PDB file of C-alpha atoms (C1' of nucleotides) in Angstrom:
ATOM      1  CA  MET A   1      33.603  42.540 -36.311  1.00  0.00           C
ATOM      2  CA  GLY A   2      34.720  39.531 -35.107  1.00  0.00           C
ATOM      3  CA  ASN A   3      37.105  37.679 -37.305  1.00  0.00           C
ATOM      4  CA  LYS A   4      39.150  35.655 -34.720  1.00  0.00           C
ATOM      5  CA  SER A   5      41.720  38.178 -34.023  1.00  0.00           C
ATOM      6  CA  ASN A   6      39.755  41.125 -33.374  1.00  0.00           C
ATOM      7  CA  ASN A   7      39.800  44.867 -34.153  1.00  0.00           C
ATOM      8  CA  LEU A   8      41.486  45.824 -37.191  1.00  0.00           C
ATOM      9  CA  LEU A   9      38.224  46.348 -38.781  1.00  0.00           C
ATOM     10  CA  LEU A  10      37.806  49.773 -37.015  1.00  0.00           C
ATOM     11  CA  GLY A  11      36.913  52.352 -39.243  1.00  0.00           C
ATOM     12  CA  ALA A  12      36.551  50.020 -42.177  1.00  0.00           C
ATOM     13  CA  LEU A  13      33.101  48.588 -41.254  1.00  0.00           C
ATOM     14  CA  GLU A  14      31.370  51.580 -42.582  1.00  0.00           C
ATOM     15  CA  MET A  15      33.104  51.508 -45.576  1.00  0.00           C
ATOM     16  CA  LEU A  16      32.312  47.729 -46.126  1.00  0.00           C
ATOM     17  CA  VAL A  17      28.585  48.633 -45.526  1.00  0.00           C
ATOM     18  CA  LEU A  18      28.439  51.235 -48.023  1.00  0.00           C
ATOM     19  CA  LYS A  19      30.124  48.875 -50.580  1.00  0.00           C
ATOM     20  CA  ALA A  20      27.637  46.289 -49.813  1.00  0.00           C
ATOM     21  CA  LEU A  21      24.703  48.650 -50.636  1.00  0.00           C
ATOM     22  CA  LEU A  22      26.276  49.950 -54.046  1.00  0.00           C
ATOM     23  CA  THR A  23      24.872  47.522 -56.252  1.00  0.00           C
ATOM     24  CA  GLU A  24      21.250  47.108 -54.601  1.00  0.00           C
ATOM     25  CA  ASP A  25      19.508  47.565 -51.604  1.00  0.00           C
ATOM     26  CA  ARG A  26      20.015  45.445 -48.565  1.00  0.00           C
ATOM     27  CA  HIS A  27      18.800  45.013 -44.978  1.00  0.00           C
ATOM     28  CA  GLY A  28      21.133  44.640 -42.206  1.00  0.00           C
ATOM     29  CA  TRP A  29      21.000  40.863 -42.007  1.00  0.00           C
ATOM     30  CA  GLY A  30      21.513  40.626 -46.009  1.00  0.00           C
ATOM     31  CA  ILE A  31      24.654  43.102 -45.677  1.00  0.00           C
ATOM     32  CA  SER A  32      26.083  40.528 -43.245  1.00  0.00           C
ATOM     33  CA  LYS A  33      25.617  37.588 -45.273  1.00  0.00           C
ATOM     34  CA  ARG A  34      27.073  39.479 -48.146  1.00  0.00           C
ATOM     35  CA  LEU A  35      30.129  40.589 -46.582  1.00  0.00           C
ATOM     36  CA  LYS A  36      30.703  37.163 -45.237  1.00  0.00           C
ATOM     37  CA  GLN A  37      30.417  35.658 -48.711  1.00  0.00           C
ATOM     38  CA  ILE A  38      32.467  37.890 -50.552  1.00  0.00           C
ATOM     39  CA  SER A  39      35.348  37.899 -47.927  1.00  0.00           C
ATOM     40  CA  SER A  40      35.272  34.114 -48.025  1.00  0.00           C
ATOM     41  CA  GLY A  41      34.099  33.930 -44.278  1.00  0.00           C
ATOM     42  CA  THR A  42      36.592  36.491 -42.944  1.00  0.00           C
ATOM     43  CA  PHE A  43      34.019  39.040 -42.023  1.00  0.00           C
ATOM     44  CA  THR A  44      31.285  37.702 -39.504  1.00  0.00           C
ATOM     45  CA  LEU A  45      29.825  41.036 -38.493  1.00  0.00           C
ATOM     46  CA  ASN A  46      28.633  41.308 -34.902  1.00  0.00           C
ATOM     47  CA  VAL A  47      25.147  42.314 -34.756  1.00  0.00           C
ATOM     48  CA  GLY A  48      26.196  44.810 -31.880  1.00  0.00           C
ATOM     49  CA  SER A  49      28.402  46.440 -34.668  1.00  0.00           C
ATOM     50  CA  LEU A  50      26.606  46.268 -37.719  1.00  0.00           C
ATOM     51  CA  TYR A  51      23.317  47.957 -36.785  1.00  0.00           C
ATOM     52  CA  PRO A  52      24.889  50.705 -34.974  1.00  0.00           C
ATOM     53  CA  ALA A  53      26.864  51.374 -37.974  1.00  0.00           C
ATOM     54  CA  LEU A  54      23.830  51.438 -40.189  1.00  0.00           C
ATOM     55  CA  TYR A  55      22.090  53.850 -37.803  1.00  0.00           C
ATOM     56  CA  ARG A  56      25.509  56.077 -37.944  1.00  0.00           C
ATOM     57  CA  LEU A  57      25.436  56.037 -41.677  1.00  0.00           C
ATOM     58  CA  GLU A  58      21.772  56.999 -42.011  1.00  0.00           C
ATOM     59  CA  LYS A  59      22.283  59.880 -39.348  1.00  0.00           C
ATOM     60  CA  LYS A  60      25.152  61.337 -41.673  1.00  0.00           C
ATOM     61  CA  GLY A  61      22.994  60.993 -44.698  1.00  0.00           C
ATOM     62  CA  PHE A  62      24.943  58.294 -46.377  1.00  0.00           C
ATOM     63  CA  VAL A  63      22.058  56.073 -46.764  1.00  0.00           C
ATOM     64  CA  GLU A  64      18.368  55.955 -46.119  1.00  0.00           C
ATOM     65  CA  SER A  65      16.086  53.174 -44.855  1.00  0.00           C
ATOM     66  CA  TYR A  66      12.666  51.863 -45.761  1.00  0.00           C
ATOM     67  CA  ALA A  67      10.586  48.893 -44.327  1.00  0.00           C
ATOM     68  CA  ALA A  68       9.912  46.270 -46.803  1.00  0.00           C
ATOM     69  CA  VAL A  69       9.384  42.464 -47.138  1.00  0.00           C
ATOM     70  CA  SER A  70      12.571  40.584 -47.573  1.00  0.00           C
ATOM     71  CA  GLU A  71      13.243  37.705 -49.940  1.00  0.00           C
ATOM     72  CA  LYS A  72      12.256  35.224 -47.297  1.00  0.00           C
ATOM     73  CA  GLY A  73       8.799  36.693 -46.722  1.00  0.00           C
ATOM     74  CA  ARG A  74       9.886  38.582 -43.523  1.00  0.00           C
ATOM     75  CA  ASP A  75       9.659  42.303 -42.350  1.00  0.00           C
ATOM     76  CA  ALA A  76      12.783  43.989 -42.563  1.00  0.00           C
ATOM     77  CA  ARG A  77      14.422  47.311 -43.025  1.00  0.00           C
ATOM     78  CA  PHE A  78      16.189  47.987 -46.250  1.00  0.00           C
ATOM     79  CA  TYR A  79      18.962  50.545 -46.808  1.00  0.00           C
ATOM     80  CA  ARG A  80      19.617  52.429 -49.870  1.00  0.00           C
ATOM     81  CA  LEU A  81      22.944  54.208 -50.569  1.00  0.00           C
ATOM     82  CA  LEU A  82      22.602  58.075 -51.481  1.00  0.00           C
ATOM     83  CA  PRO A  83      24.710  60.042 -53.553  1.00  0.00           C
ATOM     84  CA  LYS A  84      26.363  61.456 -50.553  1.00  0.00           C
ATOM     85  CA  GLY A  85      27.080  57.980 -49.218  1.00  0.00           C
ATOM     86  CA  LYS A  86      28.520  56.952 -52.881  1.00  0.00           C
ATOM     87  CA  ALA A  87      30.903  59.793 -52.686  1.00  0.00           C
ATOM     88  CA  GLN A  88      31.836  58.946 -49.128  1.00  0.00           C
ATOM     89  CA  LEU A  89      32.461  55.402 -50.091  1.00  0.00           C
ATOM     90  CA  GLU A  90      34.960  56.453 -52.990  1.00  0.00           C
ATOM     91  CA  ASP A  91      36.720  58.764 -50.508  1.00  0.00           C
ATOM     92  CA  GLN A  92      37.036  55.945 -48.029  1.00  0.00           C
ATOM     93  CA  THR A  93      38.122  53.439 -50.676  1.00  0.00           C
ATOM     94  CA  ALA A  94      41.055  55.739 -51.871  1.00  0.00           C
ATOM     95  CA  ASN A  95      41.899  56.368 -48.468  1.00  0.00           C
ATOM     96  CA  TRP A  96      41.910  52.699 -47.349  1.00  0.00           C
ATOM     97  CA  ARG A  97      44.112  51.908 -50.318  1.00  0.00           C
ATOM     98  CA  GLU A  98      46.702  54.385 -49.670  1.00  0.00           C
ATOM     99  CA  PHE A  99      46.452  53.231 -45.963  1.00  0.00           C
ATOM    100  CA  SER A 100      47.073  49.611 -46.744  1.00  0.00           C
ATOM    101  CA  VAL A 101      49.835  50.343 -49.178  1.00  0.00           C
ATOM    102  CA  ALA A 102      51.606  52.248 -46.512  1.00  0.00           C
ATOM    103  CA  VAL A 103      51.194  49.455 -43.861  1.00  0.00           C
ATOM    104  CA  GLU A 104      52.502  46.907 -46.316  1.00  0.00           C
ATOM    105  CA  ALA A 105      55.371  49.251 -47.133  1.00  0.00           C
ATOM    106  CA  VAL A 106      56.142  49.028 -43.258  1.00  0.00           C
ATOM    107  CA  LEU A 107      55.577  45.551 -42.852  1.00  0.00           C
ATOM    108  CA  SER A 108      57.722  44.332 -45.723  1.00  0.00           C
ATOM    109  CA  SER A 109      60.540  46.788 -44.988  1.00  0.00           C
ATOM    110  CA  GLN A 110      63.994  45.551 -44.685  1.00  0.00           C
ATOM    111  CA  SER A 111      66.527  47.108 -42.034  1.00  0.00           C
TER     112      SER A 111
ATOM    113  CA  MET B   1      47.197  58.365 -35.916  1.00  0.00           C
ATOM    114  CA  GLY B   2      46.863  61.374 -38.365  1.00  0.00           C
ATOM    115  CA  ASN B   3      47.102  60.933 -41.715  1.00  0.00           C
ATOM    116  CA  LYS B   4      44.832  63.493 -43.209  1.00  0.00           C
ATOM    117  CA  SER B   5      41.581  61.139 -42.914  1.00  0.00           C
ATOM    118  CA  ASN B   6      42.044  59.812 -39.882  1.00  0.00           C
ATOM    119  CA  ASN B   7      41.328  56.636 -38.145  1.00  0.00           C
ATOM    120  CA  LEU B   8      41.863  53.452 -40.106  1.00  0.00           C
ATOM    121  CA  LEU B   9      44.918  52.966 -38.449  1.00  0.00           C
ATOM    122  CA  LEU B  10      43.092  51.833 -35.386  1.00  0.00           C
ATOM    123  CA  GLY B  11      44.383  48.281 -34.102  1.00  0.00           C
ATOM    124  CA  ALA B  12      47.306  48.490 -36.669  1.00  0.00           C
ATOM    125  CA  LEU B  13      49.415  51.051 -34.632  1.00  0.00           C
ATOM    126  CA  GLU B  14      50.887  48.460 -32.182  1.00  0.00           C
ATOM    127  CA  MET B  15      51.798  46.113 -35.019  1.00  0.00           C
ATOM    128  CA  LEU B  16      53.520  48.988 -36.829  1.00  0.00           C
ATOM    129  CA  VAL B  17      55.386  49.988 -33.691  1.00  0.00           C
ATOM    130  CA  LEU B  18      56.482  46.476 -33.127  1.00  0.00           C
ATOM    131  CA  LYS B  19      57.759  46.400 -36.541  1.00  0.00           C
ATOM    132  CA  ALA B  20      59.740  49.528 -36.299  1.00  0.00           C
ATOM    133  CA  LEU B  21      61.663  47.826 -33.378  1.00  0.00           C
ATOM    134  CA  LEU B  22      62.159  44.595 -35.249  1.00  0.00           C
ATOM    135  CA  THR B  23      65.800  45.660 -36.711  1.00  0.00           C
ATOM    136  CA  GLU B  24      66.850  47.774 -33.786  1.00  0.00           C
ATOM    137  CA  ASP B  25      66.009  49.503 -30.575  1.00  0.00           C
ATOM    138  CA  ARG B  26      64.509  53.005 -30.972  1.00  0.00           C
ATOM    139  CA  HIS B  27      62.932  55.826 -28.754  1.00  0.00           C
ATOM    140  CA  GLY B  28      59.245  56.891 -29.332  1.00  0.00           C
ATOM    141  CA  TRP B  29      60.478  59.776 -31.504  1.00  0.00           C
ATOM    142  CA  GLY B  30      62.672  57.592 -33.398  1.00  0.00           C
ATOM    143  CA  ILE B  31      59.761  55.244 -34.198  1.00  0.00           C
ATOM    144  CA  SER B  32      57.504  57.891 -35.479  1.00  0.00           C
ATOM    145  CA  LYS B  33      60.355  59.229 -37.715  1.00  0.00           C
ATOM    146  CA  ARG B  34      60.929  55.798 -38.999  1.00  0.00           C
ATOM    147  CA  LEU B  35      57.195  55.190 -39.584  1.00  0.00           C
ATOM    148  CA  LYS B  36      56.683  58.417 -41.342  1.00  0.00           C
ATOM    149  CA  GLN B  37      59.644  57.911 -43.529  1.00  0.00           C
ATOM    150  CA  ILE B  38      58.906  54.310 -44.588  1.00  0.00           C
ATOM    151  CA  SER B  39      55.151  55.196 -45.098  1.00  0.00           C
ATOM    152  CA  SER B  40      56.261  58.358 -47.334  1.00  0.00           C
ATOM    153  CA  GLY B  41      54.487  60.344 -45.117  1.00  0.00           C
ATOM    154  CA  THR B  42      51.291  58.452 -44.784  1.00  0.00           C
ATOM    155  CA  PHE B  43      51.842  58.031 -41.014  1.00  0.00           C
ATOM    156  CA  THR B  44      52.390  60.992 -39.088  1.00  0.00           C
ATOM    157  CA  LEU B  45      51.909  59.387 -35.426  1.00  0.00           C
ATOM    158  CA  ASN B  46      50.025  61.379 -32.880  1.00  0.00           C
ATOM    159  CA  VAL B  47      52.223  61.622 -29.757  1.00  0.00           C
ATOM    160  CA  GLY B  48      49.129  61.080 -27.613  1.00  0.00           C
ATOM    161  CA  SER B  49      48.602  57.770 -29.514  1.00  0.00           C
ATOM    162  CA  LEU B  50      52.215  56.614 -29.973  1.00  0.00           C
ATOM    163  CA  TYR B  51      53.230  56.825 -26.373  1.00  0.00           C
ATOM    164  CA  PRO B  52      50.292  55.248 -24.659  1.00  0.00           C
ATOM    165  CA  ALA B  53      50.656  52.352 -27.382  1.00  0.00           C
ATOM    166  CA  LEU B  54      54.216  51.960 -26.140  1.00  0.00           C
ATOM    167  CA  TYR B  55      53.114  51.721 -22.502  1.00  0.00           C
ATOM    168  CA  ARG B  56      50.851  49.099 -23.553  1.00  0.00           C
ATOM    169  CA  LEU B  57      53.205  46.980 -25.235  1.00  0.00           C
ATOM    170  CA  GLU B  58      55.625  47.177 -22.330  1.00  0.00           C
ATOM    171  CA  LYS B  59      52.758  46.032 -20.016  1.00  0.00           C
ATOM    172  CA  LYS B  60      51.887  43.140 -22.265  1.00  0.00           C
ATOM    173  CA  GLY B  61      55.416  41.981 -22.135  1.00  0.00           C
ATOM    174  CA  PHE B  62      56.206  42.568 -25.903  1.00  0.00           C
ATOM    175  CA  VAL B  63      58.847  45.162 -25.587  1.00  0.00           C
ATOM    176  CA  GLU B  64      61.063  46.491 -22.625  1.00  0.00           C
ATOM    177  CA  SER B  65      62.480  50.099 -22.154  1.00  0.00           C
ATOM    178  CA  TYR B  66      65.517  51.503 -20.930  1.00  0.00           C
ATOM    179  CA  ALA B  67      67.080  55.019 -20.506  1.00  0.00           C
ATOM    180  CA  ALA B  68      69.916  56.063 -22.871  1.00  0.00           C
ATOM    181  CA  VAL B  69      71.212  58.848 -24.818  1.00  0.00           C
ATOM    182  CA  SER B  70      69.819  59.148 -28.496  1.00  0.00           C
ATOM    183  CA  GLU B  71      71.905  59.894 -31.537  1.00  0.00           C
ATOM    184  CA  LYS B  72      71.348  63.796 -30.980  1.00  0.00           C
ATOM    185  CA  GLY B  73      72.627  63.561 -27.325  1.00  0.00           C
ATOM    186  CA  ARG B  74      69.476  63.905 -25.641  1.00  0.00           C
ATOM    187  CA  ASP B  75      68.041  61.646 -22.810  1.00  0.00           C
ATOM    188  CA  ALA B  76      65.488  59.311 -24.256  1.00  0.00           C
ATOM    189  CA  ARG B  77      63.628  55.912 -23.397  1.00  0.00           C
ATOM    190  CA  PHE B  78      64.477  53.336 -26.017  1.00  0.00           C
ATOM    191  CA  TYR B  79      62.441  50.127 -26.676  1.00  0.00           C
ATOM    192  CA  ARG B  80      63.634  46.718 -27.335  1.00  0.00           C
ATOM    193  CA  LEU B  81      61.516  44.074 -28.922  1.00  0.00           C
ATOM    194  CA  LEU B  82      61.157  40.904 -26.750  1.00  0.00           C
ATOM    195  CA  PRO B  83      60.538  37.562 -28.366  1.00  0.00           C
ATOM    196  CA  LYS B  84      56.792  37.394 -27.035  1.00  0.00           C
ATOM    197  CA  GLY B  85      56.771  40.944 -29.050  1.00  0.00           C
ATOM    198  CA  LYS B  86      58.062  39.415 -32.136  1.00  0.00           C
ATOM    199  CA  ALA B  87      55.979  36.315 -31.916  1.00  0.00           C
ATOM    200  CA  GLN B  88      52.905  39.026 -31.619  1.00  0.00           C
ATOM    201  CA  LEU B  89      54.235  40.976 -34.650  1.00  0.00           C
ATOM    202  CA  GLU B  90      54.309  37.807 -36.635  1.00  0.00           C
ATOM    203  CA  ASP B  91      50.609  36.918 -35.628  1.00  0.00           C
ATOM    204  CA  GLN B  92      49.301  40.401 -36.378  1.00  0.00           C
ATOM    205  CA  THR B  93      50.990  40.613 -39.548  1.00  0.00           C
ATOM    206  CA  ALA B  94      49.411  37.415 -40.832  1.00  0.00           C
ATOM    207  CA  ASN B  95      46.161  38.615 -39.517  1.00  0.00           C
ATOM    208  CA  TRP B  96      46.404  42.127 -41.118  1.00  0.00           C
ATOM    209  CA  ARG B  97      47.198  40.540 -44.397  1.00  0.00           C
ATOM    210  CA  GLU B  98      44.188  38.117 -44.089  1.00  0.00           C
ATOM    211  CA  PHE B  99      42.206  41.177 -43.240  1.00  0.00           C
ATOM    212  CA  SER B 100      43.337  43.510 -45.878  1.00  0.00           C
ATOM    213  CA  VAL B 101      43.046  40.689 -48.851  1.00  0.00           C
ATOM    214  CA  ALA B 102      39.441  40.299 -47.713  1.00  0.00           C
ATOM    215  CA  VAL B 103      38.671  44.200 -47.504  1.00  0.00           C
ATOM    216  CA  GLU B 104      40.432  44.249 -51.051  1.00  0.00           C
ATOM    217  CA  ALA B 105      37.902  41.608 -52.120  1.00  0.00           C
ATOM    218  CA  VAL B 106      34.996  43.152 -50.972  1.00  0.00           C
ATOM    219  CA  LEU B 107      36.080  46.678 -52.404  1.00  0.00           C
ATOM    220  CA  SER B 108      36.835  45.192 -55.750  1.00  0.00           C
ATOM    221  CA  SER B 109      33.678  42.991 -56.002  1.00  0.00           C
ATOM    222  CA  GLN B 110      31.268  43.725 -58.917  1.00  0.00           C
ATOM    223  CA  SER B 111      27.381  42.886 -58.823  1.00  0.00           C
TER     224      SER B 111
ATOM    225  C1'  DC C   1       3.077  18.613 -31.516  1.00  0.00           C
ATOM    226  C1'  DA C   2       7.634  20.249 -29.824  1.00  0.00           C
ATOM    227  C1'  DC C   3      11.845  21.935 -30.680  1.00  0.00           C
ATOM    228  C1'  DT C   4      15.331  23.735 -33.264  1.00  0.00           C
ATOM    229  C1'  DT C   5      17.403  26.881 -36.939  1.00  0.00           C
ATOM    230  C1'  DA C   6      17.257  30.461 -39.817  1.00  0.00           C
ATOM    231  C1'  DT C   7      15.857  35.142 -40.371  1.00  0.00           C
ATOM    232  C1'  DA C   8      15.741  39.966 -38.975  1.00  0.00           C
ATOM    233  C1'  DT C   9      16.121  43.660 -35.445  1.00  0.00           C
ATOM    234  C1'  DT C  10      16.812  46.568 -31.317  1.00  0.00           C
ATOM    235  C1'  DA C  11      18.985  47.802 -27.199  1.00  0.00           C
ATOM    236  C1'  DC C  12      22.452  48.092 -23.480  1.00  0.00           C
ATOM    237  C1'  DG C  13      26.544  48.719 -20.836  1.00  0.00           C
ATOM    238  C1'  DT C  14      31.517  48.117 -20.735  1.00  0.00           C
ATOM    239  C1'  DT C  15      35.879  48.534 -22.938  1.00  0.00           C
ATOM    240  C1'  DA C  16      39.627  50.203 -25.420  1.00  0.00           C
ATOM    241  C1'  DT C  17      41.798  53.204 -28.691  1.00  0.00           C
ATOM    242  C1'  DT C  18      42.620  57.225 -30.700  1.00  0.00           C
ATOM    243  C1'  DC C  19      42.851  62.120 -30.772  1.00  0.00           C
ATOM    244  C1'  DG C  20      43.713  66.745 -29.691  1.00  0.00           C
ATOM    245  C1'  DA C  21      45.788  69.479 -26.637  1.00  0.00           C
ATOM    246  C1'  DA C  22      49.040  71.232 -23.426  1.00  0.00           C
ATOM    247  C1'  DA C  23      52.983  71.168 -20.552  1.00  0.00           C
ATOM    248  C1'  DC C  24      57.763  70.395 -19.913  1.00  0.00           C
ATOM    249  C1'  DA C  25      62.837  70.108 -20.854  1.00  0.00           C
ATOM    250  C1'  DT C  26      67.152  71.149 -23.519  1.00  0.00           C
ATOM    251  C1'  DC C  27      70.047  71.862 -27.557  1.00  0.00           C
ATOM    252  C1'  DT C  28      71.216  74.199 -31.654  1.00  0.00           C
ATOM    253  C1'  DA C  29      70.845  77.604 -35.317  1.00  0.00           C
ATOM    254  C1'  DA C  30      69.563  82.219 -36.820  1.00  0.00           C
TER     255       DA C  30
ATOM    256  C1'  DT D   1      66.711  85.886 -28.011  1.00  0.00           C
ATOM    257  C1'  DT D   2      63.908  83.437 -30.374  1.00  0.00           C
ATOM    258  C1'  DA D   3      62.436  79.834 -32.953  1.00  0.00           C
ATOM    259  C1'  DG D   4      62.898  75.262 -34.294  1.00  0.00           C
ATOM    260  C1'  DA D   5      64.140  70.327 -33.361  1.00  0.00           C
ATOM    261  C1'  DT D   6      64.465  66.886 -30.419  1.00  0.00           C
ATOM    262  C1'  DG D   7      62.060  64.040 -26.810  1.00  0.00           C
ATOM    263  C1'  DT D   8      58.531  62.749 -23.288  1.00  0.00           C
ATOM    264  C1'  DT D   9      54.387  62.800 -20.268  1.00  0.00           C
ATOM    265  C1'  DT D  10      49.405  63.080 -19.121  1.00  0.00           C
ATOM    266  C1'  DC D  11      44.722  64.440 -19.546  1.00  0.00           C
ATOM    267  C1'  DG D  12      40.121  64.314 -21.098  1.00  0.00           C
ATOM    268  C1'  DA D  13      36.810  63.710 -24.635  1.00  0.00           C
ATOM    269  C1'  DA D  14      34.852  61.194 -28.428  1.00  0.00           C
ATOM    270  C1'  DT D  15      33.639  57.382 -30.629  1.00  0.00           C
ATOM    271  C1'  DA D  16      33.549  52.510 -32.379  1.00  0.00           C
ATOM    272  C1'  DA D  17      33.183  47.988 -31.642  1.00  0.00           C
ATOM    273  C1'  DC D  18      32.091  44.294 -28.729  1.00  0.00           C
ATOM    274  C1'  DG D  19      29.176  40.865 -26.165  1.00  0.00           C
ATOM    275  C1'  DT D  20      25.021  39.707 -24.961  1.00  0.00           C
ATOM    276  C1'  DA D  21      20.254  39.438 -24.252  1.00  0.00           C
ATOM    277  C1'  DA D  22      15.631  40.103 -25.525  1.00  0.00           C
ATOM    278  C1'  DT D  23      12.243  39.868 -29.016  1.00  0.00           C
ATOM    279  C1'  DA D  24       9.608  37.884 -33.106  1.00  0.00           C
ATOM    280  C1'  DT D  25       8.270  34.876 -36.850  1.00  0.00           C
ATOM    281  C1'  DA D  26       8.685  31.265 -40.312  1.00  0.00           C
ATOM    282  C1'  DA D  27      10.259  26.774 -41.796  1.00  0.00           C
ATOM    283  C1'  DG D  28      11.604  22.391 -41.228  1.00  0.00           C
ATOM    284  C1'  DT D  29      12.702  17.979 -38.258  1.00  0.00           C
ATOM    285  C1'  DG D  30      11.855  14.594 -34.962  1.00  0.00           C
TER     286       DG D  30
END
DNA sequence: CACTTATATTACGTTATTCGAAACATCTAA
DNA sequence: TTAGATGTTTCGAATAACGTAATATAAGTG
C-alpha cells in the first residue's frame, strides 16, 4: 500500500482489488486509479504490492486475465472476476466488517 | 491473531494492545482477555503474536514492563503505557479510522 | 527535435508480522 | 491425580507488502 502511515492494509488489499473488478474488467493500472479515486486518495497502491496481489488472485482462481487494448490504446492485461472470486469477496467483506466493528469497539471503549 | 478467518489484524495488533493499556497496567494474559471481552470474542490473540508485539512495543519505548503479582496471585509481567506510546496510540487510531472509512467507501461503492 | 509525463507491466530482494506449536511453571478444583 | 486455568517464552515457517529499478510506448510541451 502506501498511505502515509503504512501497513494497515495488509490482508485487505486483495479484497479491495476484487471489489474493483466487480462491476467491470480492469487492468492493474486501472484498478490502482479506481481505488485511489474511490478512497479519495487514501489508497495509492504500490506496484510492488498490486501486481503480486493480482498474480496471487489468479493463481487462486479468483480472477482470470487476458490481453487487450486499454482505453488509451495501450497493450494491457485485463482481469475478470470469476464466481469463486465473487464468493471470496463476499466472505472477506463480511469478515472485514466484523473485524472493523470489533476494532472500533476496542478503540472507543472506556475504562 | 486468530479470529476464524485470519489475518486482517495485521498492523492493528499493536494499536489494540496500546489501547488495552490506556486505562490500567496489564500483563500479556490480561491484555488478551481484555481484547477478547471487548471485541465480543472476535479477537482471540495468539500468544505467538501477542508477546512478540509486547517486546516490540517496549523496544520502541511505547510501553515499559515490570514484574508483579497478578490478581490471581501469580508472577506476571505488567506493562505500562508511556507518553510516547499514548501519542502513538492516538496517531494510529486516527490513521486506522481514516483507513477504515476508505475501505468502507470502496466496499460500498456502486458501479 | 528533445524531454517529460502518463500509461502499463515485470521482477527482485528485503523486511516485518503473524501464525502454529511446543515447552515450561504453578495453582486450584474435581 | 488429573485436568484446567493462569502466565510466559521461544522457534521456525509462511507470506505479504515494500521499495526500487527496469522496460516500453504514446502524447504533449518547450
